[in-house]
Amino acid sequence: MDSLWLEYAWALLVLIGLEGLLSADNALVLAVIAKHLPEEEKKKAINYGIIMAFVFRFAALFAISFIANVWQIQAIGAAYLLYLGLKHIIKARFFKENENNREDMKKNAAGKSFWPTVGKIALADLAFAIDSILAAVALALGLPDSPLDDFGGLDGGKFLVVVLGGIAGLVLIKFAATWFVKLLAERPALETTAYAIVAWVGVKLAVITLAHEDIAVLNHQFPHSTVWTLIFYGVLLAIAILGWFAPASKKHSQADQL
């Protein structure tokens, strides 16, 4: 029995690290989406985003079996993250516009797009909540059954690991979001990096969708395989490193994302 709980404790530590990565991505996206707002509205929008992240992730915990079995939900999350990420990468890299006109547009838009911005944050939070819970459940399913009763469609011990990992992720979002707002001011290149990460997480959800038993384009076990795990986190790490060391391009840092 001691070895069983030791295995659960180890899985929880791994999950906290995993949720930390996903929470960092989520927090960075919150900061980027709200970047164009005036300072007070920016803080308010990010606080709303953090609250919605809490709500969506806890809701996802109690809809685990539904999310894990309905591929349409996963597909919508994948499509939205791919759209959000690729749209802003393409605009930042290829869309050229007179700099003065862009500044005028930004001034005119400031203060007029608070609720649309909150809406975009909500959609991003929802997609990240789906990805976070799917990742947690995938890790928990590899654990042996515990003596606890089933809850939320999962073995009680596995459900507890998912809940504790999710709570850790939410705490990290709270602290990371504020830090990323300051970091973006110092490293504007991270803005494009954030959307590249969003698109890559969208690819991950797309892979999960394509491996669903009702779709079966990919092998059902592929999203949980060592090969795909190494590919996903290898690319994620590469994107983060390239973004961190990328030179701060004035043109790109002034490209408005919204």
PDB file of C-alpha atoms in Angstrom:
ATOM      1  CA  MET A   1       0.000   0.000   0.000  1.00  0.00           C
ATOM      2  CA  ASP A   2       2.899   2.379   0.787  1.00  0.00           C
ATOM      3  CA  SER A   3       4.324   1.823  -2.695  1.00  0.00           C
ATOM      4  CA  LEU A   4       0.919   2.645  -4.206  1.00  0.00           C
ATOM      5  CA  TRP A   5       0.721   6.051  -2.506  1.00  0.00           C
ATOM      6  CA  LEU A   6       4.379   6.703  -3.303  1.00  0.00           C
ATOM      7  CA  GLU A   7       3.546   6.174  -6.978  1.00  0.00           C
ATOM      8  CA  TYR A   8       0.595   8.542  -6.626  1.00  0.00           C
ATOM      9  CA  ALA A   9       2.798  11.168  -4.941  1.00  0.00           C
ATOM     10  CA  TRP A  10       5.352  10.932  -7.761  1.00  0.00           C
ATOM     11  CA  ALA A  11       2.608  11.251 -10.377  1.00  0.00           C
ATOM     12  CA  LEU A  12       1.270  14.318  -8.549  1.00  0.00           C
ATOM     13  CA  LEU A  13       4.705  15.991  -8.637  1.00  0.00           C
ATOM     14  CA  VAL A  14       4.984  15.288 -12.373  1.00  0.00           C
ATOM     15  CA  LEU A  15       1.456  16.615 -12.920  1.00  0.00           C
ATOM     16  CA  ILE A  16       2.196  19.817 -10.976  1.00  0.00           C
ATOM     17  CA  GLY A  17       5.175  20.399 -13.275  1.00  0.00           C
ATOM     18  CA  LEU A  18       3.013  19.700 -16.325  1.00  0.00           C
ATOM     19  CA  GLU A  19       0.224  21.982 -15.095  1.00  0.00           C
ATOM     20  CA  GLY A  20       2.848  24.622 -14.388  1.00  0.00           C
ATOM     21  CA  LEU A  21       3.889  24.584 -18.045  1.00  0.00           C
ATOM     22  CA  LEU A  22       0.301  24.753 -19.279  1.00  0.00           C
ATOM     23  CA  SER A  23      -0.521  27.490 -16.759  1.00  0.00           C
ATOM     24  CA  ALA A  24       2.478  29.520 -17.914  1.00  0.00           C
ATOM     25  CA  ASP A  25       1.204  29.261 -21.491  1.00  0.00           C
ATOM     26  CA  ASN A  26      -2.296  30.249 -20.364  1.00  0.00           C
ATOM     27  CA  ALA A  27      -1.003  33.198 -18.327  1.00  0.00           C
ATOM     28  CA  LEU A  28       1.183  34.434 -21.191  1.00  0.00           C
ATOM     29  CA  VAL A  29      -1.800  34.363 -23.557  1.00  0.00           C
ATOM     30  CA  LEU A  30      -3.897  36.341 -21.032  1.00  0.00           C
ATOM     31  CA  ALA A  31      -1.190  38.995 -20.901  1.00  0.00           C
ATOM     32  CA  VAL A  32      -0.841  39.177 -24.684  1.00  0.00           C
ATOM     33  CA  ILE A  33      -4.577  39.360 -25.451  1.00  0.00           C
ATOM     34  CA  ALA A  34      -5.066  42.176 -22.904  1.00  0.00           C
ATOM     35  CA  LYS A  35      -1.903  44.039 -23.894  1.00  0.00           C
ATOM     36  CA  HIS A  36      -3.612  46.714 -26.012  1.00  0.00           C
ATOM     37  CA  LEU A  37      -5.949  47.880 -23.225  1.00  0.00           C
ATOM     38  CA  PRO A  38      -5.281  50.896 -20.958  1.00  0.00           C
ATOM     39  CA  GLU A  39      -3.450  49.953 -17.766  1.00  0.00           C
ATOM     40  CA  GLU A  40      -6.473  49.798 -15.452  1.00  0.00           C
ATOM     41  CA  GLU A  41      -8.607  47.877 -17.948  1.00  0.00           C
ATOM     42  CA  LYS A  42      -5.675  45.556 -18.659  1.00  0.00           C
ATOM     43  CA  LYS A  43      -5.437  44.608 -14.972  1.00  0.00           C
ATOM     44  CA  LYS A  44      -9.202  44.141 -14.791  1.00  0.00           C
ATOM     45  CA  ALA A  45      -9.285  41.979 -17.946  1.00  0.00           C
ATOM     46  CA  ILE A  46      -6.453  39.773 -16.655  1.00  0.00           C
ATOM     47  CA  ASN A  47      -8.205  39.383 -13.286  1.00  0.00           C
ATOM     48  CA  TYR A  48     -11.380  38.335 -15.117  1.00  0.00           C
ATOM     49  CA  GLY A  49      -9.247  35.919 -17.129  1.00  0.00           C
ATOM     50  CA  ILE A  50      -7.805  34.367 -13.974  1.00  0.00           C
ATOM     51  CA  ILE A  51     -11.294  33.983 -12.483  1.00  0.00           C
ATOM     52  CA  MET A  52     -12.574  32.363 -15.693  1.00  0.00           C
ATOM     53  CA  ALA A  53      -9.559  30.030 -15.745  1.00  0.00           C
ATOM     54  CA  PHE A  54     -10.534  28.910 -12.230  1.00  0.00           C
ATOM     55  CA  VAL A  55     -14.177  28.418 -13.200  1.00  0.00           C
ATOM     56  CA  PHE A  56     -13.490  26.567 -16.461  1.00  0.00           C
ATOM     57  CA  ARG A  57     -10.875  24.238 -14.987  1.00  0.00           C
ATOM     58  CA  PHE A  58     -13.026  23.286 -12.024  1.00  0.00           C
ATOM     59  CA  ALA A  59     -15.995  22.802 -14.343  1.00  0.00           C
ATOM     60  CA  ALA A  60     -13.813  20.629 -16.560  1.00  0.00           C
ATOM     61  CA  LEU A  61     -12.886  18.500 -13.536  1.00  0.00           C
ATOM     62  CA  PHE A  62     -16.524  17.559 -13.092  1.00  0.00           C
ATOM     63  CA  ALA A  63     -17.029  16.957 -16.801  1.00  0.00           C
ATOM     64  CA  ILE A  64     -13.975  14.745 -17.255  1.00  0.00           C
ATOM     65  CA  SER A  65     -15.759  11.778 -18.757  1.00  0.00           C
ATOM     66  CA  PHE A  66     -17.746  14.055 -21.104  1.00  0.00           C
ATOM     67  CA  ILE A  67     -14.668  15.956 -22.343  1.00  0.00           C
ATOM     68  CA  ALA A  68     -12.644  12.770 -22.755  1.00  0.00           C
ATOM     69  CA  ASN A  69     -15.303  11.060 -24.870  1.00  0.00           C
ATOM     70  CA  VAL A  70     -16.818  13.823 -27.028  1.00  0.00           C
ATOM     71  CA  TRP A  71     -14.344  14.477 -29.830  1.00  0.00           C
ATOM     72  CA  GLN A  72     -16.303  17.509 -31.064  1.00  0.00           C
ATOM     73  CA  ILE A  73     -15.410  19.405 -27.868  1.00  0.00           C
ATOM     74  CA  GLN A  74     -11.742  18.599 -28.376  1.00  0.00           C
ATOM     75  CA  ALA A  75     -11.946  19.562 -32.062  1.00  0.00           C
ATOM     76  CA  ILE A  76     -13.495  22.956 -31.265  1.00  0.00           C
ATOM     77  CA  GLY A  77     -10.737  23.675 -28.737  1.00  0.00           C
ATOM     78  CA  ALA A  78      -8.066  22.661 -31.256  1.00  0.00           C
ATOM     79  CA  ALA A  79      -9.602  24.770 -34.034  1.00  0.00           C
ATOM     80  CA  TYR A  80      -9.862  27.854 -31.847  1.00  0.00           C
ATOM     81  CA  LEU A  81      -6.274  27.655 -30.564  1.00  0.00           C
ATOM     82  CA  LEU A  82      -4.939  27.089 -34.095  1.00  0.00           C
ATOM     83  CA  TYR A  83      -6.986  30.030 -35.383  1.00  0.00           C
ATOM     84  CA  LEU A  84      -5.903  32.310 -32.535  1.00  0.00           C
ATOM     85  CA  GLY A  85      -2.228  31.404 -32.805  1.00  0.00           C
ATOM     86  CA  LEU A  86      -1.818  31.361 -36.593  1.00  0.00           C
ATOM     87  CA  LYS A  87      -3.880  34.508 -37.140  1.00  0.00           C
ATOM     88  CA  HIS A  88      -1.625  36.597 -34.935  1.00  0.00           C
ATOM     89  CA  ILE A  89       1.631  35.018 -36.157  1.00  0.00           C
ATOM     90  CA  ILE A  90       0.683  35.755 -39.770  1.00  0.00           C
ATOM     91  CA  LYS A  91      -0.332  39.325 -38.930  1.00  0.00           C
ATOM     92  CA  ALA A  92       2.854  39.950 -36.947  1.00  0.00           C
ATOM     93  CA  ARG A  93       5.110  38.542 -39.674  1.00  0.00           C
ATOM     94  CA  PHE A  94       3.458  39.532 -42.938  1.00  0.00           C
ATOM     95  CA  PHE A  95       0.906  42.297 -42.402  1.00  0.00           C
ATOM     96  CA  LYS A  96       2.510  45.664 -43.160  1.00  0.00           C
ATOM     97  CA  GLU A  97       0.796  48.924 -42.380  1.00  0.00           C
ATOM     98  CA  ASN A  98       1.833  52.551 -41.904  1.00  0.00           C
ATOM     99  CA  GLU A  99       3.176  52.859 -38.371  1.00  0.00           C
ATOM    100  CA  ASN A 100       1.448  56.145 -37.619  1.00  0.00           C
ATOM    101  CA  ASN A 101      -1.896  54.827 -38.825  1.00  0.00           C
ATOM    102  CA  ARG A 102      -1.467  51.802 -36.578  1.00  0.00           C
ATOM    103  CA  GLU A 103      -0.801  54.017 -33.559  1.00  0.00           C
ATOM    104  CA  ASP A 104      -3.916  56.081 -34.340  1.00  0.00           C
ATOM    105  CA  MET A 105      -5.973  52.904 -34.614  1.00  0.00           C
ATOM    106  CA  LYS A 106      -4.647  51.683 -31.293  1.00  0.00           C
ATOM    107  CA  LYS A 107      -5.500  54.971 -29.576  1.00  0.00           C
ATOM    108  CA  ASN A 108      -8.996  54.961 -31.031  1.00  0.00           C
ATOM    109  CA  ALA A 109      -9.498  51.320 -30.015  1.00  0.00           C
ATOM    110  CA  ALA A 110      -8.210  51.825 -26.470  1.00  0.00           C
ATOM    111  CA  GLY A 111     -11.046  51.618 -23.972  1.00  0.00           C
ATOM    112  CA  LYS A 112     -13.577  50.564 -26.612  1.00  0.00           C
ATOM    113  CA  SER A 113     -12.792  46.862 -26.790  1.00  0.00           C
ATOM    114  CA  PHE A 114     -12.747  45.764 -23.154  1.00  0.00           C
ATOM    115  CA  TRP A 115     -15.594  43.236 -23.302  1.00  0.00           C
ATOM    116  CA  PRO A 116     -14.587  41.781 -26.706  1.00  0.00           C
ATOM    117  CA  THR A 117     -11.122  41.293 -25.204  1.00  0.00           C
ATOM    118  CA  VAL A 118     -12.602  39.565 -22.150  1.00  0.00           C
ATOM    119  CA  GLY A 119     -14.578  37.344 -24.536  1.00  0.00           C
ATOM    120  CA  LYS A 120     -11.393  36.317 -26.373  1.00  0.00           C
ATOM    121  CA  ILE A 121      -9.716  35.605 -23.047  1.00  0.00           C
ATOM    122  CA  ALA A 122     -12.697  33.443 -22.025  1.00  0.00           C
ATOM    123  CA  LEU A 123     -12.463  31.346 -25.205  1.00  0.00           C
ATOM    124  CA  ALA A 124      -8.712  30.901 -24.752  1.00  0.00           C
ATOM    125  CA  ASP A 125      -9.231  29.934 -21.090  1.00  0.00           C
ATOM    126  CA  LEU A 126     -11.838  27.348 -22.083  1.00  0.00           C
ATOM    127  CA  ALA A 127      -9.563  25.759 -24.686  1.00  0.00           C
ATOM    128  CA  PHE A 128      -6.643  25.663 -22.240  1.00  0.00           C
ATOM    129  CA  ALA A 129      -8.914  24.173 -19.553  1.00  0.00           C
ATOM    130  CA  ILE A 130      -9.849  21.327 -21.903  1.00  0.00           C
ATOM    131  CA  ASP A 131      -6.194  20.686 -22.755  1.00  0.00           C
ATOM    132  CA  SER A 132      -5.138  20.875 -19.096  1.00  0.00           C
ATOM    133  CA  ILE A 133      -7.718  18.369 -17.875  1.00  0.00           C
ATOM    134  CA  LEU A 134      -7.103  15.983 -20.786  1.00  0.00           C
ATOM    135  CA  ALA A 135      -3.371  16.045 -20.011  1.00  0.00           C
ATOM    136  CA  ALA A 136      -4.030  15.429 -16.307  1.00  0.00           C
ATOM    137  CA  VAL A 137      -6.444  12.577 -16.982  1.00  0.00           C
ATOM    138  CA  ALA A 138      -4.023  10.975 -19.448  1.00  0.00           C
ATOM    139  CA  LEU A 139      -1.325  10.951 -16.775  1.00  0.00           C
ATOM    140  CA  ALA A 140      -3.684   9.753 -14.029  1.00  0.00           C
ATOM    141  CA  LEU A 141      -5.036   6.875 -16.124  1.00  0.00           C
ATOM    142  CA  GLY A 142      -1.565   5.315 -16.064  1.00  0.00           C
ATOM    143  CA  LEU A 143      -1.776   4.889 -12.289  1.00  0.00           C
ATOM    144  CA  PRO A 144      -3.033   1.707 -10.614  1.00  0.00           C
ATOM    145  CA  ASP A 145      -6.498   1.786  -9.033  1.00  0.00           C
ATOM    146  CA  SER A 146      -6.686   3.083  -5.467  1.00  0.00           C
ATOM    147  CA  PRO A 147      -8.902   1.826  -2.609  1.00  0.00           C
ATOM    148  CA  LEU A 148     -10.971   5.048  -2.871  1.00  0.00           C
ATOM    149  CA  ASP A 149     -14.442   5.061  -4.446  1.00  0.00           C
ATOM    150  CA  ASP A 150     -14.953   6.303  -8.000  1.00  0.00           C
ATOM    151  CA  PHE A 151     -15.705   9.995  -8.437  1.00  0.00           C
ATOM    152  CA  GLY A 152     -16.309  12.111 -11.550  1.00  0.00           C
ATOM    153  CA  GLY A 153     -16.002   9.092 -13.799  1.00  0.00           C
ATOM    154  CA  LEU A 154     -12.545   8.250 -12.427  1.00  0.00           C
ATOM    155  CA  ASP A 155     -11.063   6.140  -9.650  1.00  0.00           C
ATOM    156  CA  GLY A 156     -11.129   8.270  -6.477  1.00  0.00           C
ATOM    157  CA  GLY A 157      -7.349   8.346  -6.087  1.00  0.00           C
ATOM    158  CA  LYS A 158      -6.817   9.308  -9.724  1.00  0.00           C
ATOM    159  CA  PHE A 159      -9.482  12.012  -9.457  1.00  0.00           C
ATOM    160  CA  LEU A 160      -7.734  13.419  -6.360  1.00  0.00           C
ATOM    161  CA  VAL A 161      -4.417  13.607  -8.244  1.00  0.00           C
ATOM    162  CA  VAL A 162      -6.120  15.464 -11.120  1.00  0.00           C
ATOM    163  CA  VAL A 163      -7.826  17.895  -8.706  1.00  0.00           C
ATOM    164  CA  LEU A 164      -4.635  18.679  -6.751  1.00  0.00           C
ATOM    165  CA  GLY A 165      -2.653  19.121  -9.969  1.00  0.00           C
ATOM    166  CA  GLY A 166      -5.348  21.427 -11.333  1.00  0.00           C
ATOM    167  CA  ILE A 167      -5.345  23.547  -8.157  1.00  0.00           C
ATOM    168  CA  ALA A 168      -1.554  23.899  -8.387  1.00  0.00           C
ATOM    169  CA  GLY A 169      -1.904  25.042 -11.987  1.00  0.00           C
ATOM    170  CA  LEU A 170      -4.494  27.657 -11.054  1.00  0.00           C
ATOM    171  CA  VAL A 171      -2.264  29.064  -8.301  1.00  0.00           C
ATOM    172  CA  LEU A 172       0.563  29.339 -10.826  1.00  0.00           C
ATOM    173  CA  ILE A 173      -1.694  31.194 -13.302  1.00  0.00           C
ATOM    174  CA  LYS A 174      -2.450  33.802 -10.639  1.00  0.00           C
ATOM    175  CA  PHE A 175       1.209  34.636 -10.089  1.00  0.00           C
ATOM    176  CA  ALA A 176       2.427  34.057 -13.638  1.00  0.00           C
ATOM    177  CA  ALA A 177      -0.081  36.374 -15.351  1.00  0.00           C
ATOM    178  CA  THR A 178       1.155  39.472 -13.502  1.00  0.00           C
ATOM    179  CA  TRP A 179       4.776  38.527 -14.131  1.00  0.00           C
ATOM    180  CA  PHE A 180       4.188  38.010 -17.845  1.00  0.00           C
ATOM    181  CA  VAL A 181       2.614  41.470 -18.201  1.00  0.00           C
ATOM    182  CA  LYS A 182       5.886  42.992 -16.975  1.00  0.00           C
ATOM    183  CA  LEU A 183       7.984  40.591 -19.022  1.00  0.00           C
ATOM    184  CA  LEU A 184       6.185  41.445 -22.268  1.00  0.00           C
ATOM    185  CA  ALA A 185       7.119  45.099 -21.816  1.00  0.00           C
ATOM    186  CA  GLU A 186      10.782  44.084 -21.627  1.00  0.00           C
ATOM    187  CA  ARG A 187      10.733  41.353 -24.293  1.00  0.00           C
ATOM    188  CA  PRO A 188       8.203  42.201 -27.027  1.00  0.00           C
ATOM    189  CA  ALA A 189       9.334  39.207 -29.132  1.00  0.00           C
ATOM    190  CA  LEU A 190       7.609  36.939 -26.594  1.00  0.00           C
ATOM    191  CA  GLU A 191       4.290  38.145 -27.979  1.00  0.00           C
ATOM    192  CA  THR A 192       4.749  36.144 -31.188  1.00  0.00           C
ATOM    193  CA  THR A 193       6.229  33.291 -29.148  1.00  0.00           C
ATOM    194  CA  ALA A 194       3.059  33.141 -27.036  1.00  0.00           C
ATOM    195  CA  TYR A 195       0.887  32.698 -30.114  1.00  0.00           C
ATOM    196  CA  ALA A 196       3.261  30.083 -31.532  1.00  0.00           C
ATOM    197  CA  ILE A 197       2.796  28.132 -28.283  1.00  0.00           C
ATOM    198  CA  VAL A 198      -0.988  28.579 -28.555  1.00  0.00           C
ATOM    199  CA  ALA A 199      -0.951  27.142 -32.085  1.00  0.00           C
ATOM    200  CA  TRP A 200       1.241  24.227 -30.991  1.00  0.00           C
ATOM    201  CA  VAL A 201      -1.131  23.387 -28.112  1.00  0.00           C
ATOM    202  CA  GLY A 202      -3.892  23.509 -30.749  1.00  0.00           C
ATOM    203  CA  VAL A 203      -1.938  20.899 -32.735  1.00  0.00           C
ATOM    204  CA  LYS A 204      -1.806  18.770 -29.583  1.00  0.00           C
ATOM    205  CA  LEU A 205      -5.592  18.924 -29.178  1.00  0.00           C
ATOM    206  CA  ALA A 206      -5.976  18.154 -32.901  1.00  0.00           C
ATOM    207  CA  VAL A 207      -3.820  15.024 -32.453  1.00  0.00           C
ATOM    208  CA  ILE A 208      -6.011  13.941 -29.521  1.00  0.00           C
ATOM    209  CA  THR A 209      -9.104  14.499 -31.671  1.00  0.00           C
ATOM    210  CA  LEU A 210      -7.718  12.530 -34.631  1.00  0.00           C
ATOM    211  CA  ALA A 211      -6.826   9.660 -32.293  1.00  0.00           C
ATOM    212  CA  HIS A 212     -10.349   9.503 -30.842  1.00  0.00           C
ATOM    213  CA  GLU A 213     -11.977   6.103 -31.324  1.00  0.00           C
ATOM    214  CA  ASP A 214     -14.784   7.604 -33.425  1.00  0.00           C
ATOM    215  CA  ILE A 215     -12.289   9.293 -35.784  1.00  0.00           C
ATOM    216  CA  ALA A 216      -9.388   6.795 -35.720  1.00  0.00           C
ATOM    217  CA  VAL A 217      -7.169   8.698 -38.159  1.00  0.00           C
ATOM    218  CA  LEU A 218      -4.331   8.144 -35.676  1.00  0.00           C
ATOM    219  CA  ASN A 219      -3.757   5.246 -33.319  1.00  0.00           C
ATOM    220  CA  HIS A 220      -5.787   5.736 -30.123  1.00  0.00           C
ATOM    221  CA  GLN A 221      -2.653   5.399 -27.970  1.00  0.00           C
ATOM    222  CA  PHE A 222      -0.494   7.784 -30.019  1.00  0.00           C
ATOM    223  CA  PRO A 223      -1.299  10.999 -28.029  1.00  0.00           C
ATOM    224  CA  HIS A 224      -0.101   9.226 -24.873  1.00  0.00           C
ATOM    225  CA  SER A 225       2.966   7.601 -26.426  1.00  0.00           C
ATOM    226  CA  THR A 226       6.538   8.435 -25.456  1.00  0.00           C
ATOM    227  CA  VAL A 227       7.323   9.461 -29.045  1.00  0.00           C
ATOM    228  CA  TRP A 228       4.554  12.082 -29.231  1.00  0.00           C
ATOM    229  CA  THR A 229       5.274  13.309 -25.686  1.00  0.00           C
ATOM    230  CA  LEU A 230       8.931  13.884 -26.578  1.00  0.00           C
ATOM    231  CA  ILE A 231       7.971  15.586 -29.864  1.00  0.00           C
ATOM    232  CA  PHE A 232       5.416  17.866 -28.211  1.00  0.00           C
ATOM    233  CA  TYR A 233       7.575  19.039 -25.319  1.00  0.00           C
ATOM    234  CA  GLY A 234      10.697  19.184 -27.488  1.00  0.00           C
ATOM    235  CA  VAL A 235       8.995  21.570 -29.921  1.00  0.00           C
ATOM    236  CA  LEU A 236       7.413  23.515 -27.038  1.00  0.00           C
ATOM    237  CA  LEU A 237      10.820  23.992 -25.421  1.00  0.00           C
ATOM    238  CA  ALA A 238      12.375  24.993 -28.755  1.00  0.00           C
ATOM    239  CA  ILE A 239       9.665  27.630 -29.327  1.00  0.00           C
ATOM    240  CA  ALA A 240      10.167  29.030 -25.820  1.00  0.00           C
ATOM    241  CA  ILE A 241      13.976  29.179 -26.169  1.00  0.00           C
ATOM    242  CA  LEU A 242      13.843  30.801 -29.623  1.00  0.00           C
ATOM    243  CA  GLY A 243      11.317  33.347 -28.368  1.00  0.00           C
ATOM    244  CA  TRP A 244      13.355  34.161 -25.279  1.00  0.00           C
ATOM    245  CA  PHE A 245      16.542  34.816 -27.226  1.00  0.00           C
ATOM    246  CA  ALA A 246      14.894  36.441 -30.257  1.00  0.00           C
ATOM    247  CA  PRO A 247      15.955  40.060 -30.809  1.00  0.00           C
ATOM    248  CA  ALA A 248      13.327  42.655 -29.917  1.00  0.00           C
ATOM    249  CA  SER A 249      12.128  43.783 -33.348  1.00  0.00           C
ATOM    250  CA  LYS A 250      10.535  47.210 -33.204  1.00  0.00           C
ATOM    251  CA  LYS A 251       8.287  46.426 -36.135  1.00  0.00           C
ATOM    252  CA  HIS A 252       7.051  43.232 -34.611  1.00  0.00           C
ATOM    253  CA  SER A 253       6.659  44.608 -31.117  1.00  0.00           C
ATOM    254  CA  GLN A 254       4.384  47.343 -32.438  1.00  0.00           C
ATOM    255  CA  ALA A 255       2.192  44.991 -34.435  1.00  0.00           C
ATOM    256  CA  ASP A 256      -1.157  44.995 -32.666  1.00  0.00           C
ATOM    257  CA  GLN A 257      -2.548  41.548 -32.092  1.00  0.00           C
ATOM    258  CA  LEU A 258      -6.244  42.377 -31.778  1.00  0.00           C
TER     259      LEU A 258
END
